[in-house]
């Protein structure tokens, strides 16, 4: 049983069904629509989607990201480079709405395998599950794909709760048809740890992501957009469309053990990340593919889970470490940060991503 019909849960369901393994997916929400935000899919995420057999459908909905650009808050360039110089032969990077990615994965999974409006209240070792309505059932394997606030993790794994990163963010999709100068992926870096990122989605849409350092997990009382009032270029006009932006505090999971007898965590349930590397979705998709591979290769569930943990641990730890480095860099004094990016921006990005070129 897979708990959670988000990106990681549906990707795993698709991979397991393709391999002839029976799957039940349960989702506590009646509607799993994922509207209102976008995703940057780096090349390792796109590669995994192709391996899952949904690459063609993703291509129909996604926008290629050819360049990455880093500017200061006034629009002065700090670094820019072609994305293929970062990823080499791994493949293309794309941008897509979260809703489109979810729809592609959902359509690829037999609808009879997914039960909505079904909540899990607790899980114990060896696949014993209690549902919110009091029903119980035992499964060969329970997969917690239920996000950062995972019921499976809290019920069965214990360990530390996800750690607040001291950052909060806002996300929205804007109409860019009358706003010039928006292409590909552009991060605008302000003082005091502020970032405003735009990613072109095509069809007159742009994904906007803004974050700031914050000592608290709650949104400011005043209009959040005033925090970016000193940003130039297209930002003021984009902010006019951000009144209903989705707000979130950012967390990182400190739990590094993702398997128990008859249970495993994947995606944000296992390892929530800072968004600095844009690897949250990529690691979730890779989790799904690797878990499906190990369950197919190893008929014994315990052996398969041990192989999964071993294959994923070092790669995830690398992403965590690179996120920490990038988050520290964004908080350098402005002049030093800008100097560093002008001198070594492309080289730093290449180093961040190099180990992710190999297959997971």
Short mmCIF file of C-alpha atoms in Angstrom, two decimals:
data_model
loop_
_atom_site.label_atom_id
_atom_site.label_comp_id
_atom_site.label_asym_id
_atom_site.label_seq_id
_atom_site.Cartn_x
_atom_site.Cartn_y
_atom_site.Cartn_z
CA UNK A 1 0.00 0.00 0.00
CA UNK A 2 1.19 3.50 -0.90
CA UNK A 3 -0.01 6.24 1.44
CA UNK A 4 -0.29 9.45 -0.56
CA UNK A 5 -1.28 10.15 -4.17
CA UNK A 6 1.16 12.99 -4.77
CA UNK A 7 4.11 12.98 -7.15
CA UNK A 8 6.19 10.32 -5.38
CA UNK A 9 3.23 8.04 -4.60
CA UNK A 10 1.84 8.07 -8.13
CA UNK A 11 5.28 7.65 -9.67
CA UNK A 12 5.88 4.59 -7.50
CA UNK A 13 2.45 3.18 -8.31
CA UNK A 14 3.16 3.55 -12.04
CA UNK A 15 6.56 1.87 -11.72
CA UNK A 16 5.25 -1.05 -9.66
CA UNK A 17 2.18 -1.66 -11.83
CA UNK A 18 4.40 -1.67 -14.91
CA UNK A 19 6.46 -4.40 -13.24
CA UNK A 20 3.38 -6.50 -12.51
CA UNK A 21 3.26 -5.87 -8.78
CA UNK A 22 -0.16 -5.27 -7.16
CA UNK A 23 -0.60 -1.84 -5.62
CA UNK A 24 -3.18 0.03 -3.55
CA UNK A 25 -2.84 3.82 -3.21
CA UNK A 26 -4.77 5.69 -0.52
CA UNK A 27 -5.10 9.47 -0.37
CA UNK A 28 -6.75 11.35 2.49
CA UNK A 29 -7.95 14.18 0.27
CA UNK A 30 -11.01 13.81 -1.91
CA UNK A 31 -9.36 15.96 -4.58
CA UNK A 32 -5.62 15.86 -5.27
CA UNK A 33 -5.57 18.77 -7.71
CA UNK A 34 -2.25 20.64 -7.47
CA UNK A 35 -3.03 24.01 -9.00
CA UNK A 36 -1.36 27.36 -8.62
CA UNK A 37 2.36 26.61 -8.56
CA UNK A 38 5.08 25.50 -10.92
CA UNK A 39 8.09 23.23 -10.86
CA UNK A 40 11.55 23.41 -12.34
CA UNK A 41 12.51 19.88 -13.35
CA UNK A 42 16.29 19.55 -13.56
CA UNK A 43 17.70 17.03 -15.99
CA UNK A 44 17.89 14.15 -13.52
CA UNK A 45 14.15 14.56 -12.81
CA UNK A 46 13.33 14.59 -16.54
CA UNK A 47 15.49 11.49 -17.04
CA UNK A 48 13.54 9.68 -14.33
CA UNK A 49 10.18 10.66 -15.83
CA UNK A 50 11.38 9.23 -19.14
CA UNK A 51 12.35 5.99 -17.39
CA UNK A 52 8.88 5.87 -15.83
CA UNK A 53 7.39 5.98 -19.33
CA UNK A 54 5.70 9.39 -19.14
CA UNK A 55 8.37 11.47 -20.85
CA UNK A 56 6.37 12.06 -24.04
CA UNK A 57 3.34 13.36 -22.13
CA UNK A 58 5.55 15.61 -20.03
CA UNK A 59 7.12 17.03 -23.18
CA UNK A 60 3.66 18.03 -24.48
CA UNK A 61 3.01 20.16 -21.39
CA UNK A 62 6.43 21.39 -20.31
CA UNK A 63 8.65 24.28 -21.40
CA UNK A 64 12.37 23.75 -22.04
CA UNK A 65 14.73 25.66 -19.76
CA UNK A 66 17.81 26.46 -21.81
CA UNK A 67 19.52 29.17 -19.71
CA UNK A 68 19.95 29.88 -16.03
CA UNK A 69 20.60 33.49 -15.04
CA UNK A 70 21.54 35.07 -11.72
CA UNK A 71 20.93 38.81 -11.29
CA UNK A 72 21.00 41.18 -8.36
CA UNK A 73 17.77 42.83 -7.28
CA UNK A 74 18.31 45.69 -9.72
CA UNK A 75 18.68 43.37 -12.71
CA UNK A 76 22.46 43.55 -13.03
CA UNK A 77 23.81 40.19 -14.24
CA UNK A 78 25.93 38.12 -11.86
CA UNK A 79 26.19 34.88 -13.84
CA UNK A 80 24.48 33.15 -16.73
CA UNK A 81 25.09 29.85 -18.45
CA UNK A 82 23.40 27.30 -20.66
CA UNK A 83 21.77 24.57 -18.63
CA UNK A 84 23.35 21.82 -20.73
CA UNK A 85 26.76 23.04 -19.53
CA UNK A 86 25.65 22.05 -16.03
CA UNK A 87 24.03 18.73 -16.94
CA UNK A 88 26.07 17.58 -19.95
CA UNK A 89 24.67 14.43 -21.50
CA UNK A 90 22.04 13.79 -18.81
CA UNK A 91 19.41 15.54 -20.92
CA UNK A 92 17.13 18.55 -20.93
CA UNK A 93 15.70 20.50 -18.03
CA UNK A 94 12.04 21.54 -18.14
CA UNK A 95 9.49 23.72 -16.40
CA UNK A 96 5.90 22.58 -15.80
CA UNK A 97 2.95 23.40 -13.60
CA UNK A 98 2.55 21.14 -10.60
CA UNK A 99 -0.98 20.42 -11.74
CA UNK A 100 0.17 19.21 -15.15
CA UNK A 101 2.82 16.93 -13.68
CA UNK A 102 0.30 15.47 -11.25
CA UNK A 103 -2.26 14.94 -14.02
CA UNK A 104 0.26 13.12 -16.22
CA UNK A 105 1.20 10.75 -13.41
CA UNK A 106 -2.41 10.28 -12.30
CA UNK A 107 -3.55 9.45 -15.82
CA UNK A 108 -0.73 6.91 -16.13
CA UNK A 109 -1.97 4.96 -13.08
CA UNK A 110 -5.02 2.70 -13.27
CA UNK A 111 -7.74 4.65 -11.43
CA UNK A 112 -8.97 1.48 -9.72
CA UNK A 113 -5.65 1.35 -7.81
CA UNK A 114 -6.27 4.71 -6.08
CA UNK A 115 -8.76 5.36 -3.26
CA UNK A 116 -9.37 9.00 -2.37
CA UNK A 117 -10.89 10.35 0.84
CA UNK A 118 -9.21 7.50 2.72
CA UNK A 119 -7.08 8.44 5.70
CA UNK A 120 -4.53 6.33 7.55
CA UNK A 121 -4.44 6.96 11.29
CA UNK A 122 -1.59 4.63 12.30
CA UNK A 123 0.90 2.05 11.04
CA UNK A 124 2.89 -0.56 12.94
CA UNK A 125 5.72 -2.83 11.84
CA UNK A 126 5.07 -5.60 9.35
CA UNK A 127 2.46 -3.70 7.37
CA UNK A 128 -0.34 -3.37 9.92
CA UNK A 129 -2.49 -0.35 9.08
CA UNK A 130 -5.40 1.28 10.89
CA UNK A 131 -7.58 3.66 8.93
CA UNK A 132 -9.39 6.71 10.29
CA UNK A 133 -12.76 4.92 10.00
CA UNK A 134 -11.50 2.11 12.26
CA UNK A 135 -10.86 -0.50 9.58
CA UNK A 136 -7.57 -2.42 9.71
CA UNK A 137 -5.56 -4.27 7.10
CA UNK A 138 -2.15 -5.90 6.73
CA UNK A 139 0.07 -5.38 3.68
CA UNK A 140 3.35 -6.88 2.51
CA UNK A 141 4.74 -3.34 2.41
CA UNK A 142 3.50 0.09 3.45
CA UNK A 143 5.08 3.07 1.66
CA UNK A 144 4.84 6.49 3.27
CA UNK A 145 4.60 8.90 0.34
CA UNK A 146 2.46 11.30 2.34
CA UNK A 147 4.64 14.39 2.43
CA UNK A 148 6.52 16.38 5.00
CA UNK A 149 3.82 15.88 7.64
CA UNK A 150 3.78 12.15 7.01
CA UNK A 151 1.45 10.10 9.18
CA UNK A 152 3.49 6.99 8.37
CA UNK A 153 6.71 8.62 9.59
CA UNK A 154 5.19 10.00 12.78
CA UNK A 155 3.34 6.80 13.55
CA UNK A 156 6.14 4.33 12.93
CA UNK A 157 9.56 5.93 12.60
CA UNK A 158 9.77 8.51 15.36
CA UNK A 159 12.94 10.55 15.24
CA UNK A 160 13.17 14.33 15.01
CA UNK A 161 10.43 16.38 13.40
CA UNK A 162 11.39 18.35 10.27
CA UNK A 163 13.53 21.39 11.13
CA UNK A 164 12.43 24.92 10.22
CA UNK A 165 15.07 26.42 7.95
CA UNK A 166 14.49 30.03 8.93
CA UNK A 167 12.97 30.80 5.54
CA UNK A 168 9.43 31.42 4.30
CA UNK A 169 8.25 31.63 0.70
CA UNK A 170 5.45 32.61 -1.64
CA UNK A 171 4.58 30.93 -4.95
CA UNK A 172 2.25 31.93 -7.75
CA UNK A 173 1.78 31.72 -11.51
CA UNK A 174 1.51 35.01 -13.39
CA UNK A 175 0.49 36.08 -16.87
CA UNK A 176 3.61 37.38 -18.61
CA UNK A 177 2.21 38.20 -22.05
CA UNK A 178 2.78 41.94 -21.58
CA UNK A 179 5.91 41.77 -19.44
CA UNK A 180 9.12 41.81 -21.48
CA UNK A 181 12.43 40.25 -20.53
CA UNK A 182 11.20 37.02 -18.93
CA UNK A 183 12.99 33.95 -20.27
CA UNK A 184 14.05 30.54 -18.99
CA UNK A 185 15.12 30.50 -15.30
CA UNK A 186 16.18 33.73 -13.63
CA UNK A 187 16.96 34.22 -9.93
CA UNK A 188 17.13 37.78 -8.64
CA UNK A 189 19.13 37.97 -5.42
CA UNK A 190 18.44 40.79 -3.00
CA UNK A 191 19.96 41.82 0.29
CA UNK A 192 19.14 40.05 3.58
CA UNK A 193 18.65 36.67 1.96
CA UNK A 194 15.79 37.65 -0.33
CA UNK A 195 15.28 35.86 -3.64
CA UNK A 196 12.75 36.32 -6.44
CA UNK A 197 12.84 33.53 -9.01
CA UNK A 198 10.97 33.35 -12.31
CA UNK A 199 10.69 30.26 -14.49
CA UNK A 200 9.06 30.45 -17.91
CA UNK A 201 6.18 27.96 -18.28
CA UNK A 202 5.15 28.82 -21.84
CA UNK A 203 1.68 29.77 -23.09
CA UNK A 204 2.00 33.22 -21.54
CA UNK A 205 2.67 31.96 -18.02
CA UNK A 206 5.56 32.37 -15.64
CA UNK A 207 6.12 30.65 -12.31
CA UNK A 208 7.15 33.09 -9.58
CA UNK A 209 8.84 32.05 -6.34
CA UNK A 210 9.94 34.49 -3.64
CA UNK A 211 11.56 33.76 -0.29
CA UNK A 212 13.05 35.61 2.66
CA UNK A 213 14.85 34.77 5.86
CA UNK A 214 12.44 34.70 8.79
CA UNK A 215 12.71 33.82 12.49
CA UNK A 216 9.06 32.66 12.55
CA UNK A 217 6.97 30.25 10.49
CA UNK A 218 4.03 32.62 10.04
CA UNK A 219 3.43 35.09 7.21
CA UNK A 220 3.95 38.81 7.88
CA UNK A 221 0.85 40.71 8.95
CA UNK A 222 1.32 43.28 6.19
CA UNK A 223 1.21 42.59 2.46
CA UNK A 224 4.20 40.33 1.76
CA UNK A 225 4.87 42.04 -1.55
CA UNK A 226 6.24 45.14 0.19
CA UNK A 227 9.25 43.01 1.18
CA UNK A 228 10.31 43.04 -2.48
CA UNK A 229 9.33 46.63 -3.28
CA UNK A 230 12.96 47.60 -3.99
CA UNK A 231 13.39 44.92 -6.71
CA UNK A 232 13.55 46.30 -10.25
CA UNK A 233 12.93 44.91 -13.74
CA UNK A 234 9.78 42.82 -14.21
CA UNK A 235 9.32 42.10 -10.49
CA UNK A 236 6.96 45.01 -9.64
CA UNK A 237 4.57 44.08 -12.44
CA UNK A 238 4.66 40.41 -11.49
CA UNK A 239 3.97 41.24 -7.87
CA UNK A 240 0.74 42.94 -8.94
CA UNK A 241 -0.52 39.41 -9.67
CA UNK A 242 0.72 37.87 -6.41
CA UNK A 243 -1.97 38.90 -3.96
CA UNK A 244 -3.20 35.31 -3.57
CA UNK A 245 0.22 33.64 -3.62
CA UNK A 246 0.60 30.33 -1.82
CA UNK A 247 2.58 30.85 1.43
CA UNK A 248 4.74 28.22 3.11
CA UNK A 249 7.44 27.95 5.73
CA UNK A 250 10.43 25.88 4.58
CA UNK A 251 11.60 22.78 6.41
CA UNK A 252 14.27 20.13 6.16
CA UNK A 253 13.90 16.56 7.37
CA UNK A 254 16.61 15.34 9.73
CA UNK A 255 15.49 11.71 9.69
CA UNK A 256 18.02 9.60 7.76
CA UNK A 257 16.48 6.16 8.40
CA UNK A 258 13.70 5.47 5.90
CA UNK A 259 13.00 1.76 6.35
CA UNK A 260 11.35 -0.38 9.02
CA UNK A 261 10.11 -4.00 8.89
CA UNK A 262 7.40 -3.85 6.24
CA UNK A 263 7.53 -0.07 5.77
CA UNK A 264 9.51 2.58 3.88
CA UNK A 265 9.41 6.34 3.37
CA UNK A 266 9.93 8.13 0.06
CA UNK A 267 9.82 11.72 -1.19
CA UNK A 268 9.22 14.52 1.31
CA UNK A 269 8.10 11.98 3.92
CA UNK A 270 11.69 10.70 3.93
CA UNK A 271 13.75 13.78 3.10
CA UNK A 272 12.28 17.25 2.83
CA UNK A 273 14.78 19.74 1.39
CA UNK A 274 15.55 23.39 1.12
CA UNK A 275 14.52 24.41 -2.43
CA UNK A 276 18.01 25.75 -3.19
CA UNK A 277 18.93 22.87 -5.50
CA UNK A 278 15.39 22.35 -6.90
CA UNK A 279 15.91 18.66 -6.14
CA UNK A 280 12.85 17.90 -3.99
CA UNK A 281 10.77 16.61 -6.88
CA UNK A 282 13.77 14.99 -8.56
CA UNK A 283 14.73 13.01 -5.46
CA UNK A 284 11.09 11.95 -4.95
CA UNK A 285 10.89 10.63 -8.51
CA UNK A 286 14.23 8.87 -8.18
CA UNK A 287 13.06 7.28 -4.91
CA UNK A 288 10.07 5.81 -6.71
CA UNK A 289 12.13 4.33 -9.54
CA UNK A 290 14.84 2.92 -7.27
CA UNK A 291 12.31 1.38 -4.87
CA UNK A 292 10.46 -0.26 -7.75
CA UNK A 293 13.75 -1.63 -9.07
CA UNK A 294 14.85 -3.06 -5.72
CA UNK A 295 11.45 -4.64 -5.04
CA UNK A 296 11.58 -6.27 -8.47
CA UNK A 297 15.17 -7.48 -8.10
CA UNK A 298 14.82 -8.77 -4.54
CA UNK A 299 11.82 -11.02 -3.78
CA UNK A 300 12.42 -10.60 -0.04
CA UNK A 301 10.98 -7.26 1.11
CA UNK A 302 13.50 -6.78 3.92
CA UNK A 303 16.43 -7.28 1.55
CA UNK A 304 14.86 -4.95 -1.00
CA UNK A 305 14.38 -2.19 1.57
CA UNK A 306 17.98 -2.50 2.74
CA UNK A 307 19.12 -2.16 -0.88
CA UNK A 308 16.89 0.89 -1.33
CA UNK A 309 18.31 2.64 1.74
CA UNK A 310 21.87 1.87 0.65
CA UNK A 311 21.33 3.20 -2.88
CA UNK A 312 19.65 6.42 -1.79
CA UNK A 313 21.49 7.50 1.36
CA UNK A 314 24.68 8.95 -0.13
CA UNK A 315 22.89 10.71 -2.99
CA UNK A 316 20.34 12.37 -0.70
CA UNK A 317 23.09 13.36 1.75
CA UNK A 318 24.92 15.08 -1.12
CA UNK A 319 21.86 17.15 -2.00
CA UNK A 320 21.38 18.14 1.64
CA UNK A 321 25.02 19.24 1.89
CA UNK A 322 24.82 21.27 -1.34
CA UNK A 323 21.60 22.92 -0.16
CA UNK A 324 23.40 23.99 3.02
CA UNK A 325 26.29 25.43 1.02
CA UNK A 326 23.98 27.36 -1.27
CA UNK A 327 21.86 28.68 1.57
CA UNK A 328 25.00 29.92 3.32
CA UNK A 329 26.18 31.58 0.11
CA UNK A 330 22.95 33.49 -0.32
CA UNK A 331 23.48 35.01 3.12
CA UNK A 332 26.99 36.24 2.46
CA UNK A 333 27.43 40.03 2.55
CA UNK A 334 25.93 41.32 -0.69
CA UNK A 335 29.18 42.54 -2.24
CA UNK A 336 31.00 39.30 -1.45
CA UNK A 337 28.11 37.16 -2.72
CA UNK A 338 27.93 39.10 -5.97
CA UNK A 339 31.69 38.96 -6.48
CA UNK A 340 31.72 35.20 -5.89
CA UNK A 341 28.92 34.56 -8.38
CA UNK A 342 30.51 36.76 -11.04
CA UNK A 343 33.82 34.95 -10.69
CA UNK A 344 32.64 31.38 -10.17
CA UNK A 345 28.86 31.05 -10.62
CA UNK A 346 28.92 28.48 -13.39
CA UNK A 347 31.73 26.49 -11.80
CA UNK A 348 29.83 26.32 -8.50
CA UNK A 349 26.65 25.11 -10.21
CA UNK A 350 28.60 22.41 -12.04
CA UNK A 351 30.18 21.20 -8.81
CA UNK A 352 26.81 21.16 -7.02
CA UNK A 353 25.26 18.86 -9.61
CA UNK A 354 28.16 16.70 -10.82
CA UNK A 355 27.41 13.54 -8.76
CA UNK A 356 23.78 13.64 -9.90
CA UNK A 357 24.81 12.96 -13.50
CA UNK A 358 25.17 9.25 -12.76
CA UNK A 359 22.06 7.09 -12.59
CA UNK A 360 20.57 6.77 -9.09
#
